[in-house]
Amino acid sequence: MRTSDKYRKIIAAAVEVFAEKGFFKARISDIAGRAGVADGTIYLYFNNKYDILISLFEKEIGKIIIKVKKRLDQEKDPRRMLEIFVAQHLEMVQKQKSLAEVLQMELRQSNKFMREYRNTKFIEYINIISTIIHKGQKMKIFRPEIKPGIAKRMIFGAIDECARLWVLNPNSTYDIDETAAQVSYIFLAGMNQP
Amino acid sequence: MRTSDKYRKIIAAAVEVFAEKGFFKARISDIAGRAGVADGTIYLYFNNKYDILISLFEKEIGKIIIKVKKRLDQEKDPRRMLEIFVAQHLEMVQKQKSLAEVLQMELRQSNKFMREYRNTKFIEYINIISTIIHKGQKMKIFRPEIKPGIAKRMIFGAIDECARLWVLNPNSTYDIDETAAQVSYIFLAGMNQP
Amino acid sequence: MRTSDKYRKIIAAAVEVFAEKGFFKARISDIAGRAGVADGTIYLYFNNKYDILISLFEKEIGKIIIKVKKRLDQEKDPRRMLEIFVAQHLEMVQKQKSLAEVLQMELRQSNKFMREYRNTKFIEYINIISTIIHKGQKMKIFRPEIKPGIAKRMIFGAIDECARLWVLNPNSTYDIDETAAQVSYIFLAGMNQP
Amino acid sequence: MRTSDKYRKIIAAAVEVFAEKGFFKARISDIAGRAGVADGTIYLYFNNKYDILISLFEKEIGKIIIKVKKRLDQEKDPRRMLEIFVAQHLEMVQKQKSLAEVLQMELRQSNKFMREYRNTKFIEYINIISTIIHKGQKMKIFRPEIKPGIAKRMIFGAIDECARLWVLNPNSTYDIDETAAQVSYIFLAGMNQP
DNA sequence: TATGAATGAGACTTCATTCAT
DNA sequence: AATGAATGAAGTCTCATTCAT
């Protein structure tokens, strides 16, 4: 169908352009040009420039959530689950560098210019972490003093900041596996019930 | 001196305005208005809008670095040093919410529109963490497998993401002491040489 | 016939939309939507947006002319004829408020953007008035000093301006009969051969 | 002073451009160009395009009101006053053709796109007529049956429609004095207490 | 005939920056 | 040093019109 085709093309183009220039410096005509559509066509699929950003975010985070949840469903051990989450996130960052860059910025920015926007998708995403921690605590694997509400943010922040390295500086010293290993290692050791 | 007075006033105004609106939505006239100077006056102290942001960043991060280094100099134990770093950062975020907000965004954004800008001040700041870790490893307090280059980013990312909560949502569930305690606890446990 | 059915539907929709929004703010898609046809369909019946306006004008004024001429044909007394003209015009305004509104604006506007358009239908309409006056002068009922070319415009302008009241402010102080009576009264007294 | 100078220049340019093209076809850049200022400068003096129109209207009608009231103050006879009003209006139309054109359009249009705008200046202007009629009725010069509220609109409409002739068709058959004479004649005869 | 997705020119408005005072 | 009026480039969004289906 032509419709969803253009929608997808525009989203894909927007991811690249936003990643390259940032939201504010990106021009609608850049996105349109890269998507191979006319400027006006964008407005058949999105209400405005912000709407592209929001839609993009929700759609892509949604896909990531589905994917990671599917993989986690096959696991029982919360330690292994955390490893998977970390690895998958970093993998995603490497495979979809542009997307990662956009999501990172957006997370910090969208609330600046869209006060009303409640980022529920993101909350759903990081709540995956707290769910894992919770489970680990029930199984007496993770210490009960750990507060999942704080730890989930710590873990996400740690991964995200590491990821920022590659995004900015693609040929960094540390590779993905090394990073994933360190992150998992430190947090598992940090939360482990001795 | 009157000159530096205006300089300081402009920086202070810029911090607030950038925090409120974000860099791109902030207008020079907003900053000028809040600083109590004419629009044109800003250009006597700064080359352009970006320059305000960069100057602000360097100046303020510089102050933070000096402050935290001074406190850390009085400590020997790397564990205690890490606790101090974490606590001090979170404290700064709470006391200077606007500044924290700007620094957070800027960190993710500045490279987007100023490819050439090398954020040396920020690097200096997070290198404080790796120095602590290094020291801890030498003293056989932290495990040797920990890579300070990765861990420094993890720790900074973790703190920063927790801080983002208050900035967005000032009356959050977790208070500063609780957060600082959790962060220190998990990372110390995670890096501790058993 | 289906064709003329759509044509009529579009005209009817255009009358309403133009009345509500004015010509320039009215969108083709508004008209299409209200007419229950696709945007593109409009261009099977009209050359462009202006053409709708012109066609509408000619068609509707044409109908009004036919109607008023038919009624006037049954009258001999030019005084009575003038009364009928006035009454009929005001009646039309009240019964077809949207149409009246469009005709009023269009009269003042169409020449602005279509310099070439010669509004012959309108001229035909107000010439009904001058014909009446002429007749009255021949019958020594109206004074010979009255210049039908000026008086016709005065009378039309007077009625039209009174009508504007209802269009803007439907629940005005004066009702249609009162207004018609006053207009007829003043003009007849003003033109009457003592 | 530079300020009011530009303000006046912009208004003057707007009058011409609106008269030539109509409000909607007029571009800000047309007005700016004719006023000899930059596009942006317009927004130092007006909030938006509509605001130019409204300001223009209020300012110019205001001037006309002041002028006509001053002349009427010197008269006692309401018949003479009406003559003066009519003559002055038509004179204004001829001397300031562009302005007249704009005022005419605006009167019919502004309510179309600015529902909230209450045209108080215009009301003040035509109330001059009703005041004259009232006075004439008190002096037993005009018939008591005349309703000033209707008659004022009739008279204004009549003048205005006659004026439209010149605006559209500058070399018309009837000149200003002839028109003024006819209008005064018919209305005075129509309202005269025999 | 009819559709409606797509086009792309065009306009309003903003705002960083300049410069005469 | 300071001002703030003026500039004008630039970008988002609208919408009349087209055309493949």
XYZ file of N, CA, C and O in Angstrom, chain B residues 1-171:
684
model
N 34.138 45.222 39.154
C 34.249 45.740 37.778
C 32.880 45.599 37.092
O 32.228 44.563 37.165
N 32.465 46.634 36.421
C 31.137 46.559 35.808
C 31.086 45.515 34.687
O 30.116 44.806 34.522
N 32.153 45.464 33.919
C 32.174 44.571 32.770
C 31.843 43.138 33.156
O 30.900 42.543 32.658
N 32.619 42.598 34.025
C 32.411 41.211 34.382
C 31.071 41.042 35.085
O 30.510 39.960 35.115
N 30.580 42.121 35.622
C 29.270 42.082 36.242
C 28.218 41.718 35.200
O 27.414 40.809 35.401
N 28.261 42.423 34.100
C 27.289 42.129 33.035
C 27.510 40.728 32.494
O 26.560 40.008 32.203
N 28.770 40.380 32.338
C 29.086 39.042 31.854
C 28.407 38.000 32.734
O 27.731 37.092 32.247
N 28.569 38.186 34.020
C 27.976 37.227 34.951
C 26.459 37.240 34.902
O 25.793 36.210 34.954
N 25.934 38.441 34.800
C 24.473 38.550 34.728
C 23.920 37.836 33.502
O 22.871 37.191 33.548
N 24.635 37.982 32.420
C 24.159 37.347 31.180
C 24.228 35.832 31.295
O 23.285 35.123 30.934
N 25.324 35.350 31.827
C 25.444 33.903 32.022
C 24.298 33.396 32.903
O 23.637 32.408 32.582
N 24.074 34.088 33.978
C 23.032 33.653 34.917
C 21.669 33.654 34.246
O 20.870 32.721 34.418
N 21.432 34.690 33.472
C 20.149 34.761 32.772
C 20.043 33.640 31.744
O 18.996 32.996 31.603
N 21.149 33.388 31.068
C 21.140 32.348 30.032
C 20.856 30.988 30.644
O 20.106 30.179 30.081
N 21.440 30.731 31.788
C 21.186 29.450 32.462
C 19.690 29.260 32.663
O 19.112 28.228 32.315
N 19.064 30.280 33.176
C 17.633 30.167 33.441
C 16.816 30.012 32.167
O 15.921 29.166 32.085
N 17.138 30.834 31.219
C 16.336 30.812 29.992
C 16.551 29.514 29.226
O 15.593 28.894 28.752
N 17.777 29.086 29.110
C 18.036 27.815 28.434
C 17.331 26.669 29.156
O 16.801 25.755 28.533
N 17.357 26.727 30.467
C 16.708 25.661 31.229
C 15.207 25.655 30.972
O 14.583 24.607 30.827
N 14.639 26.825 30.887
C 13.190 26.910 30.713
C 12.735 26.526 29.320
O 11.730 25.842 29.140
N 13.480 26.989 28.338
C 12.994 26.848 26.969
C 13.816 25.901 26.123
O 13.382 25.504 25.048
N 14.981 25.570 26.583
C 15.908 24.832 25.720
C 16.662 25.815 24.854
O 16.201 26.932 24.602
N 17.783 25.372 24.393
C 18.662 26.288 23.670
C 18.004 26.919 22.444
O 18.063 28.133 22.245
N 17.341 26.106 21.648
C 16.848 26.630 20.374
C 15.640 27.525 20.520
O 15.457 28.461 19.760
N 14.821 27.227 21.494
C 13.642 28.051 21.708
C 13.981 29.329 22.488
O 13.166 30.246 22.537
N 15.107 29.351 23.111
C 15.501 30.542 23.875
C 15.860 31.666 22.912
O 16.541 31.441 21.920
N 15.400 32.848 23.197
C 15.739 33.985 22.351
C 16.768 34.869 23.026
O 16.754 35.011 24.253
N 17.610 35.442 22.234
C 18.592 36.381 22.758
C 17.886 37.467 23.568
O 18.351 37.877 24.625
N 16.755 37.885 23.063
C 16.048 38.955 23.765
C 15.521 38.482 25.115
O 15.386 39.276 26.046
N 15.215 37.207 25.232
C 14.823 36.662 26.537
C 15.973 36.811 27.522
O 15.792 37.247 28.664
N 17.128 36.372 27.052
C 18.293 36.410 27.927
C 18.634 37.858 28.280
O 18.851 38.191 29.444
N 18.641 38.682 27.281
C 18.953 40.102 27.516
C 17.964 40.695 28.509
O 18.348 41.380 29.460
N 16.701 40.398 28.260
C 15.675 40.931 29.144
C 15.906 40.502 30.583
O 15.866 41.323 31.508
N 16.160 39.224 30.761
C 16.331 38.745 32.121
C 17.618 39.250 32.754
O 17.694 39.429 33.973
N 18.605 39.485 31.918
C 19.879 39.988 32.448
C 19.832 41.491 32.681
O 20.736 42.065 33.295
N 18.784 42.108 32.178
C 18.673 43.547 32.346
C 19.627 44.350 31.476
O 20.080 45.424 31.847
N 19.930 43.800 30.325
C 20.780 44.538 29.378
C 20.092 44.584 28.023
O 19.085 43.914 27.806
N 20.629 45.354 27.139
C 20.064 45.428 25.797
C 20.522 44.219 24.977
O 21.577 43.642 25.252
N 19.746 43.883 23.994
C 20.101 42.744 23.141
C 21.529 42.896 22.617
O 22.329 41.958 22.669
N 21.801 44.048 22.109
C 23.109 44.279 21.500
C 24.259 44.099 22.475
O 25.372 43.718 22.077
N 24.002 44.384 23.710
C 25.064 44.289 24.723
C 25.629 42.876 24.823
O 26.813 42.685 25.078
N 24.757 41.922 24.602
C 25.199 40.531 24.686
C 26.361 40.285 23.732
O 27.295 39.548 24.042
N 26.311 40.957 22.609
C 27.347 40.730 21.600
C 28.651 41.453 21.911
O 29.609 41.331 21.165
N 28.645 42.174 22.980
C 29.912 42.745 23.443
C 30.667 41.729 24.297
O 31.867 41.830 24.482
N 29.946 40.750 24.793
C 30.554 39.773 25.689
C 30.640 38.373 25.073
O 31.423 37.551 25.509
N 29.799 38.132 24.088
C 29.775 36.806 23.453
C 29.703 36.968 21.943
O 29.127 37.932 21.450
N 30.309 36.027 21.261
C 30.323 36.125 19.798
C 28.971 35.844 19.175
O 28.584 36.456 18.195
N 28.289 34.880 19.742
C 26.979 34.527 19.214
C 26.252 33.669 20.245
O 26.768 33.423 21.335
N 25.092 33.230 19.861
C 24.243 32.494 20.796
C 24.948 31.227 21.296
O 24.907 30.911 22.481
N 25.557 30.506 20.374
C 26.265 29.292 20.770
C 27.355 29.590 21.788
O 27.593 28.819 22.708
N 27.992 30.700 21.552
C 29.102 31.059 22.421
C 28.640 31.233 23.875
O 29.376 30.921 24.809
N 27.446 31.703 24.034
C 26.917 31.830 25.399
C 26.839 30.449 26.033
O 27.267 30.227 27.161
N 26.301 29.523 25.254
C 26.125 28.169 25.759
C 27.475 27.547 26.133
O 27.640 27.000 27.237
N 28.405 27.654 25.228
C 29.722 27.062 25.465
C 30.398 27.725 26.676
O 30.897 27.040 27.584
N 30.362 29.024 26.697
C 31.009 29.756 27.787
C 30.399 29.360 29.118
O 31.095 29.113 30.109
N 29.094 29.336 29.102
C 28.340 28.958 30.299
C 28.784 27.584 30.769
O 29.089 27.373 31.949
N 28.823 26.673 29.826
C 29.189 25.314 30.154
C 30.573 25.251 30.787
O 30.763 24.703 31.869
N 31.519 25.839 30.111
C 32.908 25.768 30.583
C 33.056 26.426 31.950
O 33.700 25.900 32.855
N 32.424 27.567 32.067
C 32.537 28.289 33.326
C 31.922 27.504 34.480
O 32.551 27.331 35.533
N 30.736 27.017 34.268
C 30.024 26.384 35.369
C 30.607 25.014 35.696
O 30.765 24.661 36.864
N 30.892 24.245 34.657
C 31.520 22.950 34.924
C 32.852 23.192 35.618
O 33.239 22.455 36.538
N 33.553 24.196 35.183
C 34.830 24.528 35.814
C 34.681 24.743 37.308
O 35.436 24.196 38.120
N 33.680 25.496 37.671
C 33.440 25.750 39.087
C 33.143 24.454 39.841
O 33.611 24.237 40.954
N 32.345 23.605 39.187
C 31.984 22.344 39.838
C 33.225 21.470 40.030
O 33.433 20.866 41.088
N 34.045 21.444 39.005
C 35.261 20.634 39.084
C 36.141 21.089 40.251
O 36.604 20.286 41.067
N 36.329 22.379 40.307
C 37.165 22.918 41.377
C 36.629 22.523 42.746
O 37.347 22.066 43.626
N 35.323 22.682 42.852
C 34.703 22.403 44.143
C 34.844 20.935 44.548
O 35.265 20.621 45.673
N 34.538 20.052 43.606
C 34.576 18.633 43.957
C 36.014 18.166 44.182
O 36.301 17.374 45.080
N 36.921 18.702 43.389
C 38.318 18.312 43.587
C 38.822 18.744 44.965
O 39.566 18.021 45.628
N 38.421 19.914 45.355
C 38.838 20.394 46.669
C 38.354 19.449 47.770
O 39.096 19.080 48.673
N 37.117 19.016 47.653
C 36.597 18.123 48.684
C 37.269 16.754 48.636
O 37.523 16.134 49.664
N 37.515 16.306 47.437
C 38.119 14.973 47.308
C 39.559 14.952 47.803
O 40.053 13.914 48.274
N 40.210 16.086 47.716
C 41.608 16.160 48.170
C 41.755 15.807 49.645
O 42.817 15.388 50.096
N 40.672 16.001 50.363
C 40.745 15.748 51.794
C 40.496 14.286 52.144
O 40.497 13.905 53.305
N 40.227 13.498 51.107
C 39.916 12.097 51.355
C 41.001 11.163 50.826
O 41.612 11.418 49.792
N 41.120 10.060 51.491
C 42.092 9.055 51.061
C 41.391 7.829 50.460
O 41.795 7.298 49.456
N 40.350 7.405 51.169
C 39.660 6.174 50.784
C 38.858 6.367 49.490
O 37.925 7.170 49.446
N 39.198 5.593 48.475
C 38.480 5.772 47.193
C 36.981 5.480 47.305
O 36.195 6.044 46.561
N 36.621 4.611 48.221
C 35.190 4.358 48.400
C 34.478 5.612 48.886
O 33.440 6.003 48.367
N 35.101 6.212 49.850
C 34.524 7.462 50.368
C 34.542 8.545 49.290
O 33.613 9.345 49.167
N 35.589 8.534 48.506
C 35.687 9.537 47.440
C 34.548 9.392 46.427
O 33.956 10.379 45.978
N 34.266 8.154 46.104
C 33.167 7.942 45.154
C 31.847 8.420 45.752
O 31.043 9.068 45.074
N 31.673 8.103 47.012
C 30.451 8.576 47.681
C 30.342 10.083 47.633
O 29.272 10.640 47.383
N 31.458 10.711 47.851
C 31.449 12.179 47.837
C 31.117 12.702 46.454
O 30.296 13.609 46.285
N 31.730 12.111 45.460
C 31.455 12.561 44.089
C 29.967 12.450 43.777
O 29.338 13.388 43.283
N 29.425 11.299 44.061
C 27.997 11.075 43.783
C 27.136 12.079 44.543
O 26.256 12.734 43.970
N 27.401 12.190 45.808
C 26.585 13.075 46.633
C 26.693 14.524 46.150
O 25.694 15.238 46.044
N 27.890 14.909 45.851
C 28.111 16.294 45.440
C 27.402 16.598 44.110
O 26.805 17.652 43.929
N 27.478 15.645 43.212
C 26.809 15.870 41.924
C 25.300 16.023 42.117
O 24.684 16.950 41.592
N 24.747 15.118 42.878
C 23.300 15.176 43.084
C 22.894 16.440 43.842
O 21.846 17.026 43.579
N 23.733 16.801 44.765
C 23.481 18.032 45.514
C 23.455 19.233 44.572
O 22.576 20.093 44.626
N 24.454 19.279 43.712
C 24.520 20.366 42.725
C 23.257 20.403 41.883
O 22.676 21.454 41.634
N 22.800 19.244 41.464
C 21.603 19.191 40.629
C 20.417 19.791 41.367
O 19.619 20.534 40.800
N 20.336 19.476 42.637
C 19.185 19.991 43.376
C 19.295 21.472 43.671
O 18.302 22.189 43.634
N 20.477 21.894 43.956
C 20.647 23.303 44.308
C 20.602 24.203 43.078
O 20.224 25.366 43.172
N 21.070 23.684 41.999
C 21.094 24.501 40.779
C 20.350 23.763 39.675
O 20.934 23.369 38.681
N 19.069 23.651 39.894
C 18.266 22.862 38.970
C 18.384 23.357 37.527
O 18.537 22.578 36.589
N 18.317 24.653 37.377
C 18.384 25.193 36.018
C 19.698 24.836 35.358
O 19.741 24.380 34.211
N 20.747 25.041 36.086
C 22.058 24.727 35.534
C 22.137 23.256 35.144
O 22.582 22.903 34.045
N 21.675 22.400 36.033
C 21.727 20.968 35.765
C 20.984 20.627 34.487
O 21.454 19.853 33.650
N 19.867 21.243 34.341
C 19.056 20.992 33.163
C 19.801 21.384 31.894
O 19.817 20.660 30.903
N 20.431 22.521 31.955
C 21.161 22.997 30.786
C 22.329 22.078 30.480
O 22.549 21.681 29.332
N 23.066 21.729 31.493
C 24.224 20.869 31.272
C 23.801 19.545 30.659
O 24.435 19.027 29.751
N 22.710 19.021 31.150
C 22.237 17.741 30.641
C 21.882 17.791 29.161
O 22.285 16.940 28.385
N 21.149 18.779 28.810
C 20.762 18.896 27.417
C 21.948 19.177 26.525
O 22.104 18.587 25.467
N 22.704 20.092 26.989
C 23.835 20.559 26.212
C 24.771 19.414 25.877
O 25.286 19.302 24.770
N 24.966 18.574 26.845
C 25.851 17.432 26.684
C 25.419 16.598 25.490
O 26.235 16.067 24.749
N 24.123 16.479 25.341
C 23.597 15.657 24.241
C 23.443 16.434 22.962
O 23.282 15.859 21.900
N 23.442 17.719 23.091
C 23.076 18.514 21.924
C 24.245 19.230 21.273
O 24.301 19.343 20.072
N 25.115 19.734 22.098
C 26.099 20.674 21.551
C 26.838 20.080 20.368
O 27.053 20.745 19.361
N 27.158 18.803 20.476
C 27.882 18.194 19.368
C 27.026 18.113 18.101
O 27.536 18.008 17.010
N 25.749 18.190 18.280
C 24.850 18.140 17.119
C 25.006 19.369 16.238
O 24.872 19.300 15.048
N 25.214 20.488 16.847
C 25.257 21.691 16.023
C 26.641 22.332 16.001
O 26.874 23.272 15.284
N 27.533 21.786 16.771
C 28.901 22.303 16.737
C 29.849 21.119 16.686
O 30.434 20.737 17.691
N 29.925 20.544 15.527
C 30.706 19.327 15.364
C 32.134 19.490 15.893
O 32.735 18.557 16.403
N 32.614 20.675 15.748
C 34.038 20.859 16.070
C 34.298 20.955 17.572
O 35.417 20.735 18.029
N 33.241 21.266 18.321
C 33.459 21.522 19.745
C 33.843 20.256 20.504
O 33.108 19.294 20.574
N 35.007 20.303 21.084
C 35.490 19.175 21.872
C 35.260 19.507 23.327
O 35.825 20.468 23.863
N 34.450 18.689 23.944
C 33.983 19.056 25.270
C 35.005 18.660 26.347
O 34.771 17.755 27.144
N 36.097 19.364 26.378
C 37.190 18.973 27.274
C 36.836 19.117 28.748
O 37.280 18.326 29.574
N 36.048 20.103 29.041
C 35.682 20.304 30.445
C 34.891 19.119 30.983
O 35.102 18.668 32.106
N 33.975 18.641 30.160
C 33.177 17.499 30.593
C 34.058 16.277 30.793
O 33.935 15.532 31.771
N 34.983 16.095 29.844
C 35.905 14.963 29.954
C 36.716 15.067 31.247
O 36.891 14.079 31.973
N 37.131 16.258 31.534
C 37.881 16.466 32.772
C 37.033 16.075 33.979
O 37.525 15.457 34.931
N 35.770 16.436 33.876
C 34.883 16.150 35.003
C 34.705 14.651 35.220
O 34.902 14.146 36.329
N 34.383 13.924 34.187
C 34.138 12.493 34.431
C 35.450 11.735 34.647
O 35.452 10.649 35.216
N 36.526 12.324 34.232
C 37.804 11.660 34.521
C 38.139 11.663 36.012
O 38.960 10.888 36.473
N 37.483 12.526 36.721
C 37.629 12.467 38.175
C 37.223 11.080 38.666
O 37.860 10.483 39.534
N 36.154 10.561 38.045
C 35.672 9.247 38.469
C 36.707 8.163 38.158
O 37.035 7.320 38.994
N 37.217 8.188 36.943
C 38.166 7.125 36.587
C 39.429 7.206 37.446
O 40.036 6.181 37.790
N 39.791 8.416 37.803
C 40.962 8.561 38.683
C 40.706 7.889 40.029
O 41.582 7.192 40.577
N 39.520 8.086 40.539
C 39.159 7.449 41.805
C 39.233 5.932 41.686
O 39.789 5.235 42.538
N 38.645 5.438 40.580
C 38.623 3.986 40.392
C 40.052 3.435 40.300
O 40.403 2.423 40.923
N 40.823 4.131 39.505
C 42.225 3.752 39.358
C 42.920 3.630 40.711
O 43.594 2.647 41.009
N 42.725 4.638 41.471
C 43.318 4.664 42.803
C 42.857 3.465 43.632
O 43.663 2.779 44.282
N 41.557 3.199 43.552
C 40.987 2.077 44.285
C 41.569 0.751 43.834
O 41.750 -0.179 44.641
N 41.835 0.671 42.556
C 42.409 -0.587 42.056
C 43.852 -0.753 42.536
O 44.272 -1.842 42.916
N 44.578 0.345 42.535
C 45.952 0.287 43.037
C 45.979 -0.144 44.491
O 46.869 -0.880 44.932
N 44.980 0.332 45.223
C 44.920 0.009 46.641
C 44.243 -1.354 46.891
O 43.912 -1.690 48.022
N 43.975 -2.075 45.802
C 43.333 -3.396 45.909
C 41.950 -3.327 46.559
O 41.488 -4.286 47.171
N 41.341 -2.179 46.461
C 39.989 -2.044 47.020
C 38.952 -2.363 45.946
O 37.944 -3.006 46.203
N 39.220 -1.891 44.725
C 38.315 -2.211 43.618
C 38.941 -3.323 42.780
O 40.160 -3.411 42.655
N 38.110 -4.111 42.204
C 38.591 -5.237 41.413
C 39.378 -4.781 40.186
O 39.012 -3.794 39.526
N 40.358 -5.521 39.838
C 41.179 -5.136 38.681
C 40.465 -5.307 37.332
O 40.836 -4.671 36.351
N 39.433 -6.141 37.321
C 38.742 -6.331 36.031
C 37.943 -5.105 35.601
O 37.573 -4.975 34.443
N 37.618 -4.276 36.567
C 36.849 -3.075 36.240
C 37.671 -2.198 35.307
O 38.830 -1.908 35.574
N 37.066 -1.781 34.240
C 37.764 -0.859 33.339
C 37.330 0.562 33.663
O 36.172 0.929 33.417
N 38.238 1.334 34.172
C 37.855 2.695 34.593
C 37.232 3.507 33.464
O 36.304 4.300 33.691
N 37.690 3.274 32.258
C 37.161 4.026 31.109
C 35.688 3.758 30.862
O 34.944 4.625 30.399
N 35.279 2.537 31.150
C 33.856 2.233 30.991
C 33.099 2.602 32.255
O 32.032 3.220 32.209
N 33.662 2.245 33.369
C 32.973 2.467 34.638
C 32.696 3.940 34.898
O 31.640 4.304 35.426
N 33.612 4.785 34.497
C 33.389 6.217 34.732
C 32.137 6.690 34.022
O 31.339 7.466 34.538
N 31.951 6.177 32.829
C 30.754 6.565 32.076
C 29.501 5.948 32.687
O 28.455 6.585 32.755
N 29.618 4.718 33.115
C 28.470 4.080 33.758
C 28.015 4.892 34.968
O 26.832 5.167 35.149
N 28.983 5.239 35.781
C 28.645 5.942 37.017
C 28.057 7.318 36.722
O 27.009 7.694 37.247
N 28.721 8.004 35.815
C 28.169 9.321 35.480
C 26.774 9.185 34.899
O 25.844 9.912 35.275
N 26.608 8.249 33.970
C 25.304 8.037 33.345
C 24.232 7.710 34.373
O 23.110 8.213 34.308
N 24.600 6.875 35.315
C 23.634 6.475 36.342
C 23.190 7.670 37.184
O 22.000 7.893 37.406
N 24.151 8.447 37.617
C 23.804 9.626 38.425
C 22.954 10.598 37.627
O 21.948 11.126 38.077
N 23.429 10.822 36.432
C 22.788 11.820 35.577
C 21.343 11.458 35.282
O 20.458 12.315 35.299
N 21.112 10.196 35.026
C 19.754 9.777 34.709
C 18.852 9.884 35.935
O 17.688 10.290 35.826
N 19.392 9.538 37.082
C 18.606 9.717 38.310
C 18.266 11.194 38.511
O 17.154 11.555 38.887
N 19.245 12.011 38.224
C 19.046 13.451 38.407
C 17.949 13.981 37.489
O 17.197 14.886 37.853
N 17.879 13.387 36.323
C 16.876 13.843 35.354
C 15.472 13.775 35.940
O 14.592 14.563 35.568
N 15.263 12.850 36.842
C 13.958 12.708 37.485
C 13.517 13.994 38.160
O 12.412 14.480 37.959
N 14.405 14.524 38.978
C 14.025 15.725 39.745
C 13.826 16.924 38.850
O 12.989 17.771 39.096
N 14.673 16.950 37.851
C 14.603 18.091 36.955
C 13.250 18.125 36.260
O 12.607 19.159 36.145
N 12.804 16.960 35.826
C 11.510 16.881 35.152
C 10.371 16.924 36.137
O 9.339 17.524 35.889
N 10.573 16.259 37.220
C 9.476 15.975 38.126
C 9.951 16.259 39.548
O 10.324 15.346 40.272
N 9.948 17.539 39.914
C 10.612 17.949 41.145
C 10.165 17.189 42.403
O 10.967 16.896 43.266
N 8.900 16.865 42.477
C 8.443 16.153 43.672
C 8.367 14.658 43.410
O 7.295 14.059 43.385
